[in-house]
């Protein structure tokens, strides 16, 4: 997940976030419509970086939450590890099942107080074997 840390605010989150994944998925359109196509057994790791690394800003993923549809990850909440990433495993579902999940992430700009944001993309089972 890449975040425009310079321009993001609570009113424009969807315009300032870009998703891509290691499974070949790249965002076209709104990040809330971004769907990672995964297989049962895949480990999913969420990480975020500033779109412009030269700003010195930081972005951390605080937690991932189950929002709707099939609970592919098998839990309602995954918490951040100490490096600002969140990881989980695709445990449940059959081909075509989707899960809407929430990403809570924090942007810290220089000496300003950290600000938490939320966005909700999707996971989709495309194959039941990794």
C-alpha positions as protocol buffer text, in pm:
chain_id: "A"
residue {
  index: 1
  type: UNK
  ca { x: 0 y: 0 z: 0 }
}
residue {
  index: 2
  type: UNK
  ca { x: 142 y: 338 z: -101 }
}
residue {
  index: 3
  type: UNK
  ca { x: 11 y: 649 z: 70 }
}
residue {
  index: 4
  type: UNK
  ca { x: 45 y: 1012 z: -36 }
}
residue {
  index: 5
  type: UNK
  ca { x: 140 y: 1128 z: 313 }
}
residue {
  index: 6
  type: UNK
  ca { x: 168 y: 1491 z: 206 }
}
residue {
  index: 7
  type: UNK
  ca { x: -191 y: 1528 z: 83 }
}
residue {
  index: 8
  type: UNK
  ca { x: -394 y: 1271 z: 277 }
}
residue {
  index: 9
  type: UNK
  ca { x: -667 y: 1390 z: 513 }
}
residue {
  index: 10
  type: UNK
  ca { x: -984 y: 1229 z: 654 }
}
residue {
  index: 11
  type: UNK
  ca { x: -1189 y: 1354 z: 357 }
}
residue {
  index: 12
  type: UNK
  ca { x: -973 y: 1219 z: 73 }
}
residue {
  index: 13
  type: UNK
  ca { x: -834 y: 881 z: 183 }
}
residue {
  index: 14
  type: UNK
  ca { x: -948 y: 695 z: -130 }
}
residue {
  index: 15
  type: UNK
  ca { x: -769 y: 945 z: -355 }
}
residue {
  index: 16
  type: UNK
  ca { x: -439 y: 917 z: -163 }
}
residue {
  index: 17
  type: UNK
  ca { x: -397 y: 538 z: -132 }
}
residue {
  index: 18
  type: UNK
  ca { x: -274 y: 296 z: -400 }
}
residue {
  index: 19
  type: UNK
  ca { x: -277 y: -85 z: -357 }
}
residue {
  index: 20
  type: UNK
  ca { x: -75 y: -352 z: -529 }
}
residue {
  index: 21
  type: UNK
  ca { x: 6 y: -708 z: -426 }
}
residue {
  index: 22
  type: UNK
  ca { x: 265 y: -976 z: -479 }
}
residue {
  index: 23
  type: UNK
  ca { x: 3 y: -1198 z: -645 }
}
residue {
  index: 24
  type: UNK
  ca { x: 1 y: -975 z: -955 }
}
residue {
  index: 25
  type: UNK
  ca { x: -283 y: -743 z: -857 }
}
residue {
  index: 26
  type: UNK
  ca { x: -259 y: -371 z: -928 }
}
residue {
  index: 27
  type: UNK
  ca { x: -521 y: -114 z: -838 }
}
residue {
  index: 28
  type: UNK
  ca { x: -734 y: 36 z: -1113 }
}
residue {
  index: 29
  type: UNK
  ca { x: -1002 y: 272 z: -990 }
}
residue {
  index: 30
  type: UNK
  ca { x: -1087 y: 316 z: -623 }
}
residue {
  index: 31
  type: UNK
  ca { x: -871 y: 139 z: -365 }
}
residue {
  index: 32
  type: UNK
  ca { x: -1192 y: 23 z: -197 }
}
residue {
  index: 33
  type: UNK
  ca { x: -1261 y: -186 z: -509 }
}
residue {
  index: 34
  type: UNK
  ca { x: -909 y: -335 z: -513 }
}
residue {
  index: 35
  type: UNK
  ca { x: -926 y: -714 z: -479 }
}
residue {
  index: 36
  type: UNK
  ca { x: -629 y: -940 z: -408 }
}
residue {
  index: 37
  type: UNK
  ca { x: -687 y: -1281 z: -564 }
}
residue {
  index: 38
  type: UNK
  ca { x: -538 y: -1541 z: -331 }
}
residue {
  index: 39
  type: UNK
  ca { x: -534 y: -1913 z: -264 }
}
residue {
  index: 40
  type: UNK
  ca { x: -619 y: -2103 z: 52 }
}
residue {
  index: 41
  type: UNK
  ca { x: -294 y: -2141 z: 245 }
}
residue {
  index: 42
  type: UNK
  ca { x: -138 y: -1816 z: 121 }
}
residue {
  index: 43
  type: UNK
  ca { x: 20 y: -1592 z: 380 }
}
residue {
  index: 44
  type: UNK
  ca { x: -102 y: -1236 z: 339 }
}
residue {
  index: 45
  type: UNK
  ca { x: 121 y: -955 z: 466 }
}
residue {
  index: 46
  type: UNK
  ca { x: 8 y: -594 z: 461 }
}
residue {
  index: 47
  type: UNK
  ca { x: 266 y: -319 z: 462 }
}
residue {
  index: 48
  type: UNK
  ca { x: 255 y: 50 z: 377 }
}
residue {
  index: 49
  type: UNK
  ca { x: 504 y: 305 z: 257 }
}
residue {
  index: 50
  type: UNK
  ca { x: 490 y: 675 z: 175 }
}
residue {
  index: 51
  type: UNK
  ca { x: 443 y: 743 z: -197 }
}
residue {
  index: 52
  type: UNK
  ca { x: 739 y: 982 z: -170 }
}
residue {
  index: 53
  type: UNK
  ca { x: 1010 y: 837 z: 53 }
}
residue {
  index: 54
  type: UNK
  ca { x: 1200 y: 1167 z: 52 }
}
residue {
  index: 55
  type: UNK
  ca { x: 940 y: 1329 z: 280 }
}
residue {
  index: 56
  type: UNK
  ca { x: 1069 y: 1133 z: 579 }
}
residue {
  index: 57
  type: UNK
  ca { x: 705 y: 1057 z: 670 }
}
residue {
  index: 58
  type: UNK
  ca { x: 608 y: 712 z: 799 }
}
residue {
  index: 59
  type: UNK
  ca { x: 306 y: 489 z: 742 }
}
residue {
  index: 60
  type: UNK
  ca { x: 227 y: 190 z: 961 }
}
residue {
  index: 61
  type: UNK
  ca { x: -52 y: -65 z: 931 }
}
residue {
  index: 62
  type: UNK
  ca { x: -217 y: -78 z: 1275 }
}
residue {
  index: 63
  type: UNK
  ca { x: -462 y: -362 z: 1220 }
}
residue {
  index: 64
  type: UNK
  ca { x: -670 y: -553 z: 967 }
}
residue {
  index: 65
  type: UNK
  ca { x: -1034 y: -622 z: 1054 }
}
residue {
  index: 66
  type: UNK
  ca { x: -1296 y: -853 z: 907 }
}
residue {
  index: 67
  type: UNK
  ca { x: -1577 y: -639 z: 764 }
}
residue {
  index: 68
  type: UNK
  ca { x: -1811 y: -854 z: 550 }
}
residue {
  index: 69
  type: UNK
  ca { x: -1868 y: -1167 z: 338 }
}
residue {
  index: 70
  type: UNK
  ca { x: -1668 y: -1492 z: 388 }
}
residue {
  index: 71
  type: UNK
  ca { x: -1418 y: -1468 z: 674 }
}
residue {
  index: 72
  type: UNK
  ca { x: -1125 y: -1599 z: 467 }
}
residue {
  index: 73
  type: UNK
  ca { x: -869 y: -1511 z: 734 }
}
residue {
  index: 74
  type: UNK
  ca { x: -1067 y: -1687 z: 1007 }
}
residue {
  index: 75
  type: UNK
  ca { x: -1032 y: -1401 z: 1259 }
}
residue {
  index: 76
  type: UNK
  ca { x: -1205 y: -1070 z: 1316 }
}
residue {
  index: 77
  type: UNK
  ca { x: -885 y: -875 z: 1381 }
}
residue {
  index: 78
  type: UNK
  ca { x: -514 y: -903 z: 1301 }
}
residue {
  index: 79
  type: UNK
  ca { x: -283 y: -667 z: 1489 }
}
residue {
  index: 80
  type: UNK
  ca { x: 40 y: -497 z: 1387 }
}
residue {
  index: 81
  type: UNK
  ca { x: 377 y: -652 z: 1457 }
}
residue {
  index: 82
  type: UNK
  ca { x: 653 y: -427 z: 1587 }
}
residue {
  index: 83
  type: UNK
  ca { x: 766 y: -335 z: 1233 }
}
residue {
  index: 84
  type: UNK
  ca { x: 432 y: -175 z: 1131 }
}
residue {
  index: 85
  type: UNK
  ca { x: 316 y: -473 z: 921 }
}
residue {
  index: 86
  type: UNK
  ca { x: 25 y: -713 z: 965 }
}
residue {
  index: 87
  type: UNK
  ca { x: 24 y: -1076 z: 851 }
}
residue {
  index: 88
  type: UNK
  ca { x: -243 y: -1347 z: 831 }
}
residue {
  index: 89
  type: UNK
  ca { x: -323 y: -1667 z: 644 }
}
residue {
  index: 90
  type: UNK
  ca { x: -602 y: -1751 z: 401 }
}
residue {
  index: 91
  type: UNK
  ca { x: -773 y: -2033 z: 591 }
}
residue {
  index: 92
  type: UNK
  ca { x: -1138 y: -2054 z: 481 }
}
residue {
  index: 93
  type: UNK
  ca { x: -1343 y: -2034 z: 166 }
}
residue {
  index: 94
  type: UNK
  ca { x: -1398 y: -2179 z: -176 }
}
residue {
  index: 95
  type: UNK
  ca { x: -1321 y: -2046 z: -521 }
}
residue {
  index: 96
  type: UNK
  ca { x: -1499 y: -1716 z: -580 }
}
residue {
  index: 97
  type: UNK
  ca { x: -1553 y: -1631 z: -211 }
}
residue {
  index: 98
  type: UNK
  ca { x: -1469 y: -1274 z: -114 }
}
residue {
  index: 99
  type: UNK
  ca { x: -1390 y: -1096 z: 210 }
}
residue {
  index: 100
  type: UNK
  ca { x: -1417 y: -725 z: 264 }
}
residue {
  index: 101
  type: UNK
  ca { x: -1160 y: -619 z: 521 }
}
residue {
  index: 102
  type: UNK
  ca { x: -1062 y: -295 z: 688 }
}
residue {
  index: 103
  type: UNK
  ca { x: -713 y: -150 z: 695 }
}
residue {
  index: 104
  type: UNK
  ca { x: -641 y: 85 z: 983 }
}
residue {
  index: 105
  type: UNK
  ca { x: -319 y: 272 z: 918 }
}
residue {
  index: 106
  type: UNK
  ca { x: -135 y: 565 z: 1076 }
}
residue {
  index: 107
  type: UNK
  ca { x: 49 y: 843 z: 898 }
}
residue {
  index: 108
  type: UNK
  ca { x: 315 y: 1042 z: 1083 }
}
residue {
  index: 109
  type: UNK
  ca { x: 439 y: 1359 z: 915 }
}
residue {
  index: 110
  type: UNK
  ca { x: 755 y: 1498 z: 1067 }
}
residue {
  index: 111
  type: UNK
  ca { x: 683 y: 1628 z: 1418 }
}
residue {
  index: 112
  type: UNK
  ca { x: 304 y: 1644 z: 1368 }
}
residue {
  index: 113
  type: UNK
  ca { x: 86 y: 1414 z: 1580 }
}
residue {
  index: 114
  type: UNK
  ca { x: 15 y: 1075 z: 1413 }
}
residue {
  index: 115
  type: UNK
  ca { x: -323 y: 1045 z: 1237 }
}
residue {
  index: 116
  type: UNK
  ca { x: -508 y: 716 z: 1186 }
}
residue {
  index: 117
  type: UNK
  ca { x: -706 y: 644 z: 867 }
}
residue {
  index: 118
  type: UNK
  ca { x: -929 y: 358 z: 743 }
}
residue {
  index: 119
  type: UNK
  ca { x: -992 y: 198 z: 403 }
}
residue {
  index: 120
  type: UNK
  ca { x: -1163 y: -129 z: 304 }
}
residue {
  index: 121
  type: UNK
  ca { x: -1038 y: -334 z: 6 }
}
residue {
  index: 122
  type: UNK
  ca { x: -1114 y: -706 z: -57 }
}
residue {
  index: 123
  type: UNK
  ca { x: -963 y: -1054 z: -70 }
}
residue {
  index: 124
  type: UNK
  ca { x: -1098 y: -1313 z: -316 }
}
residue {
  index: 125
  type: UNK
  ca { x: -1027 y: -1687 z: -337 }
}
residue {
  index: 126
  type: UNK
  ca { x: -924 y: -1772 z: -694 }
}
residue {
  index: 127
  type: UNK
  ca { x: -788 y: -2117 z: -615 }
}
residue {
  index: 128
  type: UNK
  ca { x: -831 y: -2346 z: -316 }
}
residue {
  index: 129
  type: UNK
  ca { x: -470 y: -2471 z: -338 }
}
residue {
  index: 130
  type: UNK
  ca { x: -163 y: -2248 z: -304 }
}
